[in-house]
mmCIF file with all atom_site columns, C-alpha atoms in Angstrom:
data_model
loop_
_atom_site.group_PDB
_atom_site.id
_atom_site.type_symbol
_atom_site.label_atom_id
_atom_site.label_alt_id
_atom_site.label_comp_id
_atom_site.label_asym_id
_atom_site.label_entity_id
_atom_site.label_seq_id
_atom_site.pdbx_PDB_ins_code
_atom_site.Cartn_x
_atom_site.Cartn_y
_atom_site.Cartn_z
_atom_site.occupancy
_atom_site.B_iso_or_equiv
_atom_site.pdbx_formal_charge
_atom_site.auth_seq_id
_atom_site.auth_comp_id
_atom_site.auth_asym_id
_atom_site.auth_atom_id
_atom_site.pdbx_PDB_model_num
ATOM 1   C CA . MET A 1 1   ? -217.867 3.495   112.351 1.00 0.00 ? 5   MET A CA 1
ATOM 2   C CA . LYS A 1 2   ? -215.965 6.154   114.219 1.00 0.00 ? 6   LYS A CA 1
ATOM 3   C CA . GLY A 1 3   ? -215.757 7.278   117.769 1.00 0.00 ? 7   GLY A CA 1
ATOM 4   C CA . ALA A 1 4   ? -214.092 6.419   121.020 1.00 0.00 ? 8   ALA A CA 1
ATOM 5   C CA . ASN A 1 5   ? -215.260 2.826   121.094 1.00 0.00 ? 9   ASN A CA 1
ATOM 6   C CA . ALA A 1 6   ? -214.947 1.991   117.367 1.00 0.00 ? 10  ALA A CA 1
ATOM 7   C CA . ASP A 1 7   ? -211.821 -0.116  117.881 1.00 0.00 ? 11  ASP A CA 1
ATOM 8   C CA . GLN A 1 8   ? -213.410 -1.920  120.792 1.00 0.00 ? 12  GLN A CA 1
ATOM 9   C CA . VAL A 1 9   ? -216.398 -2.817  118.616 1.00 0.00 ? 13  VAL A CA 1
ATOM 10  C CA . ARG A 1 10  ? -214.131 -4.017  115.795 1.00 0.00 ? 14  ARG A CA 1
ATOM 11  C CA . LEU A 1 11  ? -212.108 -6.174  118.184 1.00 0.00 ? 15  LEU A CA 1
ATOM 12  C CA . LEU A 1 12  ? -215.314 -7.633  119.576 1.00 0.00 ? 16  LEU A CA 1
ATOM 13  C CA . HIS A 1 13  ? -216.429 -8.409  116.010 1.00 0.00 ? 17  HIS A CA 1
ATOM 14  C CA . ILE A 1 14  ? -213.179 -10.338 115.551 1.00 0.00 ? 18  ILE A CA 1
ATOM 15  C CA . LEU A 1 15  ? -213.806 -12.330 118.720 1.00 0.00 ? 19  LEU A CA 1
ATOM 16  C CA . GLU A 1 16  ? -217.386 -13.027 117.707 1.00 0.00 ? 20  GLU A CA 1
ATOM 17  C CA . ALA A 1 17  ? -216.256 -14.300 114.302 1.00 0.00 ? 21  ALA A CA 1
ATOM 18  C CA . ILE A 1 18  ? -213.686 -16.532 115.997 1.00 0.00 ? 22  ILE A CA 1
ATOM 19  C CA . THR A 1 19  ? -216.411 -17.928 118.248 1.00 0.00 ? 23  THR A CA 1
ATOM 20  C CA . TYR A 1 20  ? -218.518 -18.714 115.197 1.00 0.00 ? 24  TYR A CA 1
ATOM 21  C CA . ILE A 1 21  ? -215.585 -20.466 113.509 1.00 0.00 ? 25  ILE A CA 1
ATOM 22  C CA . GLU A 1 22  ? -215.014 -22.525 116.637 1.00 0.00 ? 26  GLU A CA 1
ATOM 23  C CA . SER A 1 23  ? -218.667 -23.544 116.713 1.00 0.00 ? 27  SER A CA 1
ATOM 24  C CA . PHE A 1 24  ? -218.790 -24.355 112.988 1.00 0.00 ? 28  PHE A CA 1
ATOM 25  C CA . LEU A 1 25  ? -215.740 -26.599 113.308 1.00 0.00 ? 29  LEU A CA 1
ATOM 26  C CA . ASN A 1 26  ? -216.658 -28.259 116.595 1.00 0.00 ? 30  ASN A CA 1
ATOM 27  C CA . ASN A 1 27  ? -216.130 -32.015 116.156 1.00 0.00 ? 31  ASN A CA 1
ATOM 28  C CA . LYS A 1 28  ? -215.082 -31.499 112.528 1.00 0.00 ? 32  LYS A CA 1
ATOM 29  C CA . VAL A 1 29  ? -212.027 -32.746 110.680 1.00 0.00 ? 33  VAL A CA 1
ATOM 30  C CA . LYS A 1 30  ? -210.245 -31.206 107.719 1.00 0.00 ? 34  LYS A CA 1
ATOM 31  C CA . GLN A 1 31  ? -212.184 -33.313 105.227 1.00 0.00 ? 35  GLN A CA 1
ATOM 32  C CA . ASP A 1 32  ? -215.409 -31.696 106.452 1.00 0.00 ? 36  ASP A CA 1
ATOM 33  C CA . LEU A 1 33  ? -214.159 -28.396 105.054 1.00 0.00 ? 37  LEU A CA 1
ATOM 34  C CA . TYR A 1 34  ? -214.047 -30.050 101.623 1.00 0.00 ? 38  TYR A CA 1
ATOM 35  C CA . ASP A 1 35  ? -217.233 -32.079 101.932 1.00 0.00 ? 39  ASP A CA 1
ATOM 36  C CA . ASP A 1 36  ? -219.601 -29.740 103.767 1.00 0.00 ? 40  ASP A CA 1
ATOM 37  C CA . HIS A 1 37  ? -220.105 -26.609 101.711 1.00 0.00 ? 41  HIS A CA 1
ATOM 38  C CA . LEU A 1 38  ? -222.138 -24.909 104.419 1.00 0.00 ? 42  LEU A CA 1
ATOM 39  C CA . VAL A 1 39  ? -219.284 -25.274 106.897 1.00 0.00 ? 43  VAL A CA 1
ATOM 40  C CA . ARG A 1 40  ? -216.750 -24.129 104.328 1.00 0.00 ? 44  ARG A CA 1
ATOM 41  C CA . PHE A 1 41  ? -218.719 -21.060 103.287 1.00 0.00 ? 45  PHE A CA 1
ATOM 42  C CA . ALA A 1 42  ? -219.532 -20.172 106.893 1.00 0.00 ? 46  ALA A CA 1
ATOM 43  C CA . VAL A 1 43  ? -215.875 -20.372 107.925 1.00 0.00 ? 47  VAL A CA 1
ATOM 44  C CA . GLU A 1 44  ? -214.754 -18.375 104.902 1.00 0.00 ? 48  GLU A CA 1
ATOM 45  C CA . ARG A 1 45  ? -217.327 -15.681 105.671 1.00 0.00 ? 49  ARG A CA 1
ATOM 46  C CA . GLN A 1 46  ? -216.151 -15.353 109.264 1.00 0.00 ? 50  GLN A CA 1
ATOM 47  C CA . LEU A 1 47  ? -212.549 -15.070 108.056 1.00 0.00 ? 51  LEU A CA 1
ATOM 48  C CA . GLU A 1 48  ? -213.686 -12.249 105.774 1.00 0.00 ? 52  GLU A CA 1
ATOM 49  C CA . ILE A 1 49  ? -215.343 -10.519 108.734 1.00 0.00 ? 53  ILE A CA 1
ATOM 50  C CA . ILE A 1 50  ? -212.161 -10.860 110.789 1.00 0.00 ? 54  ILE A CA 1
ATOM 51  C CA . GLY A 1 51  ? -210.178 -9.282  107.969 1.00 0.00 ? 55  GLY A CA 1
ATOM 52  C CA . GLU A 1 52  ? -212.658 -6.480  107.420 1.00 0.00 ? 56  GLU A CA 1
ATOM 53  C CA . ALA A 1 53  ? -212.771 -5.652  111.129 1.00 0.00 ? 57  ALA A CA 1
ATOM 54  C CA . ALA A 1 54  ? -208.965 -5.741  111.322 1.00 0.00 ? 58  ALA A CA 1
ATOM 55  C CA . ASN A 1 55  ? -208.773 -3.412  108.337 1.00 0.00 ? 59  ASN A CA 1
ATOM 56  C CA . HIS A 1 56  ? -210.785 -0.782  110.195 1.00 0.00 ? 60  HIS A CA 1
ATOM 57  C CA . VAL A 1 57  ? -208.867 -0.908  113.478 1.00 0.00 ? 61  VAL A CA 1
ATOM 58  C CA . ASP A 1 58  ? -207.107 2.412   114.022 1.00 0.00 ? 62  ASP A CA 1
ATOM 59  C CA . GLU A 1 59  ? -203.484 2.508   112.854 1.00 0.00 ? 63  GLU A CA 1
ATOM 60  C CA . ASN A 1 60  ? -202.284 3.684   116.268 1.00 0.00 ? 64  ASN A CA 1
ATOM 61  C CA . LEU A 1 61  ? -203.756 0.608   117.915 1.00 0.00 ? 65  LEU A CA 1
ATOM 62  C CA . LYS A 1 62  ? -202.192 -1.594  115.245 1.00 0.00 ? 66  LYS A CA 1
ATOM 63  C CA . LEU A 1 63  ? -198.804 -0.003  115.897 1.00 0.00 ? 67  LEU A CA 1
ATOM 64  C CA . LYS A 1 64  ? -199.206 -0.535  119.625 1.00 0.00 ? 68  LYS A CA 1
ATOM 65  C CA . PHE A 1 65  ? -199.852 -4.267  119.097 1.00 0.00 ? 69  PHE A CA 1
ATOM 66  C CA . PRO A 1 66  ? -197.528 -5.434  116.315 1.00 0.00 ? 70  PRO A CA 1
ATOM 67  C CA . SER A 1 67  ? -197.758 -9.060  117.456 1.00 0.00 ? 71  SER A CA 1
ATOM 68  C CA . VAL A 1 68  ? -201.086 -9.211  115.621 1.00 0.00 ? 72  VAL A CA 1
ATOM 69  C CA . GLU A 1 69  ? -200.385 -9.786  111.934 1.00 0.00 ? 73  GLU A CA 1
ATOM 70  C CA . TRP A 1 70  ? -202.811 -7.065  110.866 1.00 0.00 ? 74  TRP A CA 1
ATOM 71  C CA . ARG A 1 71  ? -201.599 -6.825  107.255 1.00 0.00 ? 75  ARG A CA 1
ATOM 72  C CA . ARG A 1 72  ? -201.689 -10.571 106.706 1.00 0.00 ? 76  ARG A CA 1
ATOM 73  C CA . ILE A 1 73  ? -205.178 -10.798 108.186 1.00 0.00 ? 77  ILE A CA 1
ATOM 74  C CA . VAL A 1 74  ? -206.454 -8.052  105.882 1.00 0.00 ? 78  VAL A CA 1
ATOM 75  C CA . GLY A 1 75  ? -204.557 -9.537  102.943 1.00 0.00 ? 79  GLY A CA 1
ATOM 76  C CA . PHE A 1 76  ? -206.181 -12.910 103.457 1.00 0.00 ? 80  PHE A CA 1
ATOM 77  C CA . ARG A 1 77  ? -209.596 -11.253 103.641 1.00 0.00 ? 81  ARG A CA 1
ATOM 78  C CA . ASN A 1 78  ? -208.885 -9.584  100.304 1.00 0.00 ? 82  ASN A CA 1
ATOM 79  C CA . PHE A 1 79  ? -207.800 -12.902 98.832  1.00 0.00 ? 83  PHE A CA 1
ATOM 80  C CA . LEU A 1 80  ? -210.967 -14.638 100.044 1.00 0.00 ? 84  LEU A CA 1
ATOM 81  C CA . THR A 1 81  ? -213.133 -11.886 98.635  1.00 0.00 ? 85  THR A CA 1
ATOM 82  C CA . HIS A 1 82  ? -211.479 -11.364 95.267  1.00 0.00 ? 86  HIS A CA 1
ATOM 83  C CA . GLU A 1 83  ? -209.909 -14.745 94.496  1.00 0.00 ? 87  GLU A CA 1
ATOM 84  C CA . TYR A 1 84  ? -212.787 -16.889 95.748  1.00 0.00 ? 88  TYR A CA 1
ATOM 85  C CA . PHE A 1 85  ? -212.297 -19.373 92.896  1.00 0.00 ? 89  PHE A CA 1
ATOM 86  C CA . GLY A 1 86  ? -208.750 -20.179 93.967  1.00 0.00 ? 90  GLY A CA 1
ATOM 87  C CA . ILE A 1 87  ? -209.115 -20.661 97.710  1.00 0.00 ? 91  ILE A CA 1
ATOM 88  C CA . ASP A 1 88  ? -206.723 -23.252 99.094  1.00 0.00 ? 92  ASP A CA 1
ATOM 89  C CA . LEU A 1 89  ? -208.670 -25.197 101.714 1.00 0.00 ? 93  LEU A CA 1
ATOM 90  C CA . GLU A 1 90  ? -205.422 -26.582 103.138 1.00 0.00 ? 94  GLU A CA 1
ATOM 91  C CA . LEU A 1 91  ? -204.433 -23.006 103.932 1.00 0.00 ? 95  LEU A CA 1
ATOM 92  C CA . VAL A 1 92  ? -207.866 -22.222 105.367 1.00 0.00 ? 96  VAL A CA 1
ATOM 93  C CA . TRP A 1 93  ? -207.638 -25.290 107.606 1.00 0.00 ? 97  TRP A CA 1
ATOM 94  C CA . ASP A 1 94  ? -204.135 -24.333 108.735 1.00 0.00 ? 98  ASP A CA 1
ATOM 95  C CA . ILE A 1 95  ? -205.299 -20.817 109.570 1.00 0.00 ? 99  ILE A CA 1
ATOM 96  C CA . VAL A 1 96  ? -208.315 -21.920 111.580 1.00 0.00 ? 100 VAL A CA 1
ATOM 97  C CA . GLN A 1 97  ? -206.345 -24.584 113.423 1.00 0.00 ? 101 GLN A CA 1
ATOM 98  C CA . ASN A 1 98  ? -203.154 -22.628 114.120 1.00 0.00 ? 102 ASN A CA 1
ATOM 99  C CA . LYS A 1 99  ? -203.581 -18.890 113.594 1.00 0.00 ? 103 LYS A CA 1
ATOM 100 C CA . ILE A 1 100 ? -207.126 -18.326 114.840 1.00 0.00 ? 104 ILE A CA 1
ATOM 101 C CA . PRO A 1 101 ? -206.489 -19.695 118.371 1.00 0.00 ? 105 PRO A CA 1
ATOM 102 C CA . GLU A 1 102 ? -203.433 -17.422 118.642 1.00 0.00 ? 106 GLU A CA 1
ATOM 103 C CA . LEU A 1 103 ? -205.398 -14.456 117.319 1.00 0.00 ? 107 LEU A CA 1
ATOM 104 C CA . LYS A 1 104 ? -208.145 -15.071 119.854 1.00 0.00 ? 108 LYS A CA 1
ATOM 105 C CA . ILE A 1 105 ? -205.668 -14.811 122.728 1.00 0.00 ? 109 ILE A CA 1
ATOM 106 C CA . LEU A 1 106 ? -204.032 -11.697 121.282 1.00 0.00 ? 110 LEU A CA 1
ATOM 107 C CA . ILE A 1 107 ? -207.370 -9.921  120.791 1.00 0.00 ? 111 ILE A CA 1
ATOM 108 C CA . GLN A 1 108 ? -208.547 -10.888 124.278 1.00 0.00 ? 112 GLN A CA 1
ATOM 109 C CA . ASN A 1 109 ? -205.303 -9.472  125.696 1.00 0.00 ? 113 ASN A CA 1
ATOM 110 C CA . ILE A 1 110 ? -205.679 -6.226  123.741 1.00 0.00 ? 114 ILE A CA 1
ATOM 111 C CA . LEU A 1 111 ? -209.241 -5.807  124.954 1.00 0.00 ? 115 LEU A CA 1
ATOM 112 C CA . ALA A 1 112 ? -208.186 -6.479  128.553 1.00 0.00 ? 116 ALA A CA 1
ATOM 113 C CA . GLU A 1 113 ? -205.370 -3.943  128.328 1.00 0.00 ? 117 GLU A CA 1
ATOM 114 C CA . VAL A 1 114 ? -207.082 -1.160  126.390 1.00 0.00 ? 118 VAL A CA 1
ATOM 115 C CA . TYR A 1 115 ? -210.652 -1.663  127.623 1.00 0.00 ? 119 TYR A CA 1
ATOM 116 C CA . PRO A 1 116 ? -210.269 -3.190  131.103 1.00 0.00 ? 120 PRO A CA 1
ATOM 117 C CA . LYS A 1 117 ? -213.875 -2.524  132.130 1.00 0.00 ? 121 LYS A CA 1
ATOM 118 C CA . LEU A 1 118 ? -215.353 -5.101  129.746 1.00 0.00 ? 122 LEU A CA 1
#
């Protein structure tokens, strides 16, 4: 996807994936990630989407917003995709509880600054 609004679309994909994660984990506890395979796989898939979208955000936008840990997000996506047999659910839980809420705010702020007419 290229064009003037490609980054906007990618950022919106990230927000959509975050919204899905929030809904999948609504009223859930960490143990549910271990016990409910549908929840686990759904969350992992949305984390992959976040990483893939982040990977395709233009480098200039990434440089303008270094507070987003773009490389780590993409790196975790690669780990989920290629090392699926060794996924640490403690790490996944930590990410969705601590990093995803922060990322949501950062992406919302970027969208508001770069695309104020949303």
